[in-house]
Short mmCIF file of C-alpha atoms in Angstrom, two decimals:
data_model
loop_
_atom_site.label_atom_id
_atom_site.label_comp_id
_atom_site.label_asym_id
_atom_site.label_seq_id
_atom_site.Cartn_x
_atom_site.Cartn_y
_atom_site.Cartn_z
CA UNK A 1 -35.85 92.58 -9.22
CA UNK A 2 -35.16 90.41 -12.82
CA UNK A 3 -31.38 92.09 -11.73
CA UNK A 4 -31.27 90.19 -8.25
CA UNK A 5 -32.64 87.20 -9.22
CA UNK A 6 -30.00 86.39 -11.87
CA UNK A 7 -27.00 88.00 -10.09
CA UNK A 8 -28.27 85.18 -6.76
CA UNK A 9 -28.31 82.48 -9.77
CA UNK A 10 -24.87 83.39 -11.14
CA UNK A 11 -23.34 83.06 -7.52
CA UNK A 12 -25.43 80.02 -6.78
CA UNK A 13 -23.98 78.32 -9.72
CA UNK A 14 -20.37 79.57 -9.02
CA UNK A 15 -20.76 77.68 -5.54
CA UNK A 16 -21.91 74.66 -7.05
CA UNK A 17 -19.37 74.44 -9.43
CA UNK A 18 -16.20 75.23 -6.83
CA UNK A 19 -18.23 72.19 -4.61
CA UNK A 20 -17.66 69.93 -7.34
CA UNK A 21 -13.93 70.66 -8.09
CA UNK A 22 -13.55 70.42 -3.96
CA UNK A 23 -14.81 66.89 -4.16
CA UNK A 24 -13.28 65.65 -7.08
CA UNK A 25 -9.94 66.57 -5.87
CA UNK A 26 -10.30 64.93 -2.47
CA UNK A 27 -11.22 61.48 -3.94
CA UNK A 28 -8.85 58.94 -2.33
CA UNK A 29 -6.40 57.52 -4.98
CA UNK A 30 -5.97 53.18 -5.15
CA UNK A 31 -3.25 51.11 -6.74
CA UNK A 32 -6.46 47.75 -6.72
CA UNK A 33 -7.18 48.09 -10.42
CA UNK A 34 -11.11 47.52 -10.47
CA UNK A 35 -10.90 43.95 -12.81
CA UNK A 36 -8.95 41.16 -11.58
CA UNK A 37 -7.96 38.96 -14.28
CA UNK A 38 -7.64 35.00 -12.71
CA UNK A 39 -5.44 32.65 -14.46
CA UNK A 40 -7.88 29.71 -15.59
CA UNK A 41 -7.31 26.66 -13.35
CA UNK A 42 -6.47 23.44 -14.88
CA UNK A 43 -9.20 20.78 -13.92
CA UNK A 44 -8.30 17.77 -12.13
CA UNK A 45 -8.40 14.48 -13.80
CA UNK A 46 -11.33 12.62 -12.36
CA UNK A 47 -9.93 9.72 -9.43
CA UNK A 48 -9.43 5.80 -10.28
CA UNK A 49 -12.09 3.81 -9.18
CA UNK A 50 -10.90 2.08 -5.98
CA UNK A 51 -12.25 -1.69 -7.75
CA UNK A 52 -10.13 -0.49 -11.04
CA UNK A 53 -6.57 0.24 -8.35
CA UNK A 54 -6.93 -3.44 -7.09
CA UNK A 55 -7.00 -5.74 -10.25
CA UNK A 56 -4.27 -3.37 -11.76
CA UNK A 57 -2.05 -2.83 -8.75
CA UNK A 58 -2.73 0.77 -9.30
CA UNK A 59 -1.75 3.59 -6.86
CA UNK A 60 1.50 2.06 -5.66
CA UNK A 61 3.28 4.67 -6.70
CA UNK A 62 1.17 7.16 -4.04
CA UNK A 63 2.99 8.21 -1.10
CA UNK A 64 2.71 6.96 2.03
CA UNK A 65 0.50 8.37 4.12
CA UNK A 66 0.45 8.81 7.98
CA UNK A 67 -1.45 5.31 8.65
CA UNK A 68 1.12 3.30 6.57
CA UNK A 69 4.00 4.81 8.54
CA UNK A 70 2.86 3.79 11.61
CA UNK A 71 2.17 0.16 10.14
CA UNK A 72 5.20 0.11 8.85
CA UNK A 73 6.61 1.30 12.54
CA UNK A 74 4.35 -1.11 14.14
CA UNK A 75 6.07 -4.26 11.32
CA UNK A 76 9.13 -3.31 12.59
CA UNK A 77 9.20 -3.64 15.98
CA UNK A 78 7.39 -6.82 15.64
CA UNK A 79 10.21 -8.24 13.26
CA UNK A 80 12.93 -7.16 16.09
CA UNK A 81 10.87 -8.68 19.03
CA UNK A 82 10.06 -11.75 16.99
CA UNK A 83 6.90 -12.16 18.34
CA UNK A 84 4.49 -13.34 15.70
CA UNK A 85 1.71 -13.80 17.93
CA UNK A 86 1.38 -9.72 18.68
CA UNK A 87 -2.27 -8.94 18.77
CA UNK A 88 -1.15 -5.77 16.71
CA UNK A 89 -0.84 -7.82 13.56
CA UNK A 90 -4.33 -8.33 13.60
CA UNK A 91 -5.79 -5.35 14.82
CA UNK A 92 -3.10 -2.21 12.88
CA UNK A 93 -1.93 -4.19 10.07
CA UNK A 94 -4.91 -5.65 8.26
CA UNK A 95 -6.82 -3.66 4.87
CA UNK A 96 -3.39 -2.40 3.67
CA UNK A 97 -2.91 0.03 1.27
CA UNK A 98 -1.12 -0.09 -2.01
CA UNK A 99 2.20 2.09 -1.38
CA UNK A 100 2.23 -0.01 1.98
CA UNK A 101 2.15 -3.12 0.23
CA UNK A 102 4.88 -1.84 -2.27
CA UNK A 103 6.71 -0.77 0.87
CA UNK A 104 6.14 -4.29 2.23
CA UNK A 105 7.54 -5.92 -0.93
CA UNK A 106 10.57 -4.08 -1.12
CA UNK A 107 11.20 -5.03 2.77
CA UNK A 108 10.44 -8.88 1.73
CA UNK A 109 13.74 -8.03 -0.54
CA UNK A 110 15.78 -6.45 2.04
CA UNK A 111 15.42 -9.27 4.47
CA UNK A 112 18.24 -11.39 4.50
CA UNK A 113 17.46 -15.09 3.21
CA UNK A 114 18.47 -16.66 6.15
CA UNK A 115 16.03 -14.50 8.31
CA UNK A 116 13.00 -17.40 7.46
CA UNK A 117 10.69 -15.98 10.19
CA UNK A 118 10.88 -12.36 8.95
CA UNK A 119 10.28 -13.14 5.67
CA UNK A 120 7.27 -15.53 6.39
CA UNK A 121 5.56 -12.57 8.41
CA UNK A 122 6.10 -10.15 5.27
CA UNK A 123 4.27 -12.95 3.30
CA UNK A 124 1.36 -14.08 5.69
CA UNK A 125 0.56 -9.88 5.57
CA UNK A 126 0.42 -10.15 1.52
CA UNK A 127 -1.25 -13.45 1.55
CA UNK A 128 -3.98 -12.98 4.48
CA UNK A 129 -5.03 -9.70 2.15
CA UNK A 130 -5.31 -12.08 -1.34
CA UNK A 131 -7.49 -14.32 0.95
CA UNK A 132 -9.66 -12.06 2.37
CA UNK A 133 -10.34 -10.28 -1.02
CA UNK A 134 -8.07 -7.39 -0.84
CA UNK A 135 -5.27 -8.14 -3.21
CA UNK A 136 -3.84 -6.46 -5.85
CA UNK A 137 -2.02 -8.55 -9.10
CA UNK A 138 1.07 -6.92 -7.92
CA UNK A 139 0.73 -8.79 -4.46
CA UNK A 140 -0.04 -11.95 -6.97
CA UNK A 141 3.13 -11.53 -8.89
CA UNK A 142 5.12 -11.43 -5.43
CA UNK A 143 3.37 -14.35 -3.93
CA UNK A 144 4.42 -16.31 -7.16
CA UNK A 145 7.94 -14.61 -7.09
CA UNK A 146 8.44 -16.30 -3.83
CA UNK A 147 7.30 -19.44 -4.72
CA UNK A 148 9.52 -19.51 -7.48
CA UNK A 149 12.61 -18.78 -5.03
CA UNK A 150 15.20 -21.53 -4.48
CA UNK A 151 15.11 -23.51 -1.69
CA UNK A 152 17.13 -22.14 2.00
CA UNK A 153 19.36 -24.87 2.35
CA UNK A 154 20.53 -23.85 5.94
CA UNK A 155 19.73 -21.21 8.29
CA UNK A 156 23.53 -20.53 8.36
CA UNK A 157 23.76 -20.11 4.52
CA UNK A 158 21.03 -20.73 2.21
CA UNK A 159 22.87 -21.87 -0.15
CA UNK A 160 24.87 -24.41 1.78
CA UNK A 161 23.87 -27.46 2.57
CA UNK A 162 24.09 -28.26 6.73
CA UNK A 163 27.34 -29.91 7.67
CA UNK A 164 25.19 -32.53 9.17
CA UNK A 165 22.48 -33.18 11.79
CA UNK A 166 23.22 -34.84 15.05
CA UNK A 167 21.89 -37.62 17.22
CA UNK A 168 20.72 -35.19 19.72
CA UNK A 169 19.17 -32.62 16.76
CA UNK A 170 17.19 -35.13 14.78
CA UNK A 171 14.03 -34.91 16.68
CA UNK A 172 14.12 -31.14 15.54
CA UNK A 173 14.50 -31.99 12.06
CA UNK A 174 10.80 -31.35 11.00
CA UNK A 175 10.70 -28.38 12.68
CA UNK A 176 14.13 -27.38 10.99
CA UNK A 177 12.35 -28.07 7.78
CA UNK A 178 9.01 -25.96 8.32
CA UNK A 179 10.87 -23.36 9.07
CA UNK A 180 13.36 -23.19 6.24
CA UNK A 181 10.22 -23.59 4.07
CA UNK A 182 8.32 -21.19 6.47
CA UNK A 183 8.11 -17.93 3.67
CA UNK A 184 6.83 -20.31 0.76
CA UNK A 185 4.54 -22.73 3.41
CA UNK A 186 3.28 -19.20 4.14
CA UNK A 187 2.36 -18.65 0.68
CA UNK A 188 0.39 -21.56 0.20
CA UNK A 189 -1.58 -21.84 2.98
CA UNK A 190 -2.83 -18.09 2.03
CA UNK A 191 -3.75 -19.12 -1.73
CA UNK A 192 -5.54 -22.47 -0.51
CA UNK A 193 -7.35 -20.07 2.15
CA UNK A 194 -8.37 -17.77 -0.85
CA UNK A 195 -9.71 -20.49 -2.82
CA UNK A 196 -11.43 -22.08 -0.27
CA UNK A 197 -13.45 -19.34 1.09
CA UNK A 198 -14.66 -17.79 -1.99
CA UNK A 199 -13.58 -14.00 -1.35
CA UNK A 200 -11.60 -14.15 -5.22
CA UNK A 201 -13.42 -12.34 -8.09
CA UNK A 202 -13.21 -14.32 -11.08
CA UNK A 203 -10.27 -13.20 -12.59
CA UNK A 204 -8.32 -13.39 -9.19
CA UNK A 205 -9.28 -16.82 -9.04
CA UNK A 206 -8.03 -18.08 -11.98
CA UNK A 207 -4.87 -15.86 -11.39
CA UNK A 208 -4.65 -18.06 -8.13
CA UNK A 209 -5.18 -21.27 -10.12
CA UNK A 210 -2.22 -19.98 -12.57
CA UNK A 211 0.42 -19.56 -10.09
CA UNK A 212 -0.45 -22.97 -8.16
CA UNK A 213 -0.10 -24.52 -11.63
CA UNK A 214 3.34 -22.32 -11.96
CA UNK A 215 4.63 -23.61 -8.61
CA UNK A 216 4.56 -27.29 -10.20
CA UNK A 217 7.61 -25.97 -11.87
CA UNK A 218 9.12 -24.85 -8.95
CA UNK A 219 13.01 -25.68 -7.58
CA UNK A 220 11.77 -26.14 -4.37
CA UNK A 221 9.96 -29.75 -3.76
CA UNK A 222 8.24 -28.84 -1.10
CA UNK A 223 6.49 -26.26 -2.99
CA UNK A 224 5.58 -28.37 -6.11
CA UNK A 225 4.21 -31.06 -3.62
CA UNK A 226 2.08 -28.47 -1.95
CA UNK A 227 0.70 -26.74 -4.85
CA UNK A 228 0.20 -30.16 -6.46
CA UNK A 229 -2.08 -30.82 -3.29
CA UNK A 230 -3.92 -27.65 -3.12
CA UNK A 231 -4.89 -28.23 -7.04
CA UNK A 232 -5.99 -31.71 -6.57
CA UNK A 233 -8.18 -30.27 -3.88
CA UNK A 234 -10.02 -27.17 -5.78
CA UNK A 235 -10.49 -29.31 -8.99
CA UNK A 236 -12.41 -31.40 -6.92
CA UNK A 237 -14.92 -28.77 -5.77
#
């Protein structure tokens, strides 16, 4: 009986034992190693304050994005109908962004100097955002860049003096004049807006106040009589 018992263990453990060997050999092999080692990811530095990007004229060097394409589409086809009084200029190209404004300031340079009305528009966009508190000092240094320009002479040739006006013109001659003056005119009337209705933080204002006091020096009369008025005016206040 003690005989049985241990020749049925014997077996039993054979069997057991060729299971085993079955089911080791039938384990599926896998090239995914069981640790996956992850490169460490740089972290990102942390954004610029959006208050910090205005004083500095920060983020111009950002890429345009699909909004300022289609403002600067929108400019465009404004400046080739000529028709400042599109309700588009108020309602697409207001609360500009930095790379458009760069965009805007490089166009300003493009424009031909005879081309008064296209170059005013570029302006009045820069200026309208110093006046209602969006401005950047880069949009500063333009405004005073243009004030600083030398006066258009003639529509012909800027740097030509007219031939002469007619009989039949002179009535037109103030007009003539606004309009040669029409970029820098532009200019002013956006800096006396800013001063006027408060919207400046301090140092903007007296960034304002510094290029009014440069445009005394300007080669353009016009200018220096302007800016002379608009600083009588806030020193008053």
């Amino acid at each position: 009986m003690k005989l049985l018992k241990g020749i049925a263990f014997v077996v039993l453990l054979a069997g057991l034992v060729l299971l085993g060997r079955h089911f080791l050999l039938n384990i599926p092999k896998t090239d995914t190693p069981l640790t996956t080692q992850v490169s460490p990811t740089p972290s990102s530095p942390a954004p610029t304050p959006a208050s910090e990007m205005v004083e500095a004229g920060g983020g111009s060097d950002a890429p345009l994005q699909a909004r300022d394409r289609e403002q600067i589409r929108v400019l465009d086809e404004i400046l080739e109908s000529k028709n400042d009084n599109d309700p588009r200029m108020d309602r697409l190209l207001r609360d500009l962004s930095e790379p458009f404004k760069k965009e805007l300031r490089a166009k300003y340079a493009r424009i031909p100097a005879e081309k008064r009305n296209d170059r005013g528009t570029v302006v009045f966009l820069v200026g309208r955002e110093i006046a209602e508190g969006r401005g950047s000092t880069a949009d500063l240094q333009f405004l005073k860049d243009v004030l600083m320009e030398k006066p258009c002479l003639s529509l012909e040739d800027c740097s030509k003096s007219p031939s002469g006006v007619g009989p039949d013109e002179q009535h037109l001659e103030a007009i003539h004049e606004t309009t040669l003056h029409y970029p820098q005119l532009m200019d002013l009337r956006y800096l006396k807006i800013a001063l006027e209705q408060g919207s400046l933080s301090p140092v903007m204002r007296e960034a304002v106040l510094a290029i009014l006091e440069s445009a005394r020096q300007s080669p353009n009369p016009r200018v220096v009589a302007d800016a002379d008025a608009t600083l009588g005016t806030s020193n008053d206040k």
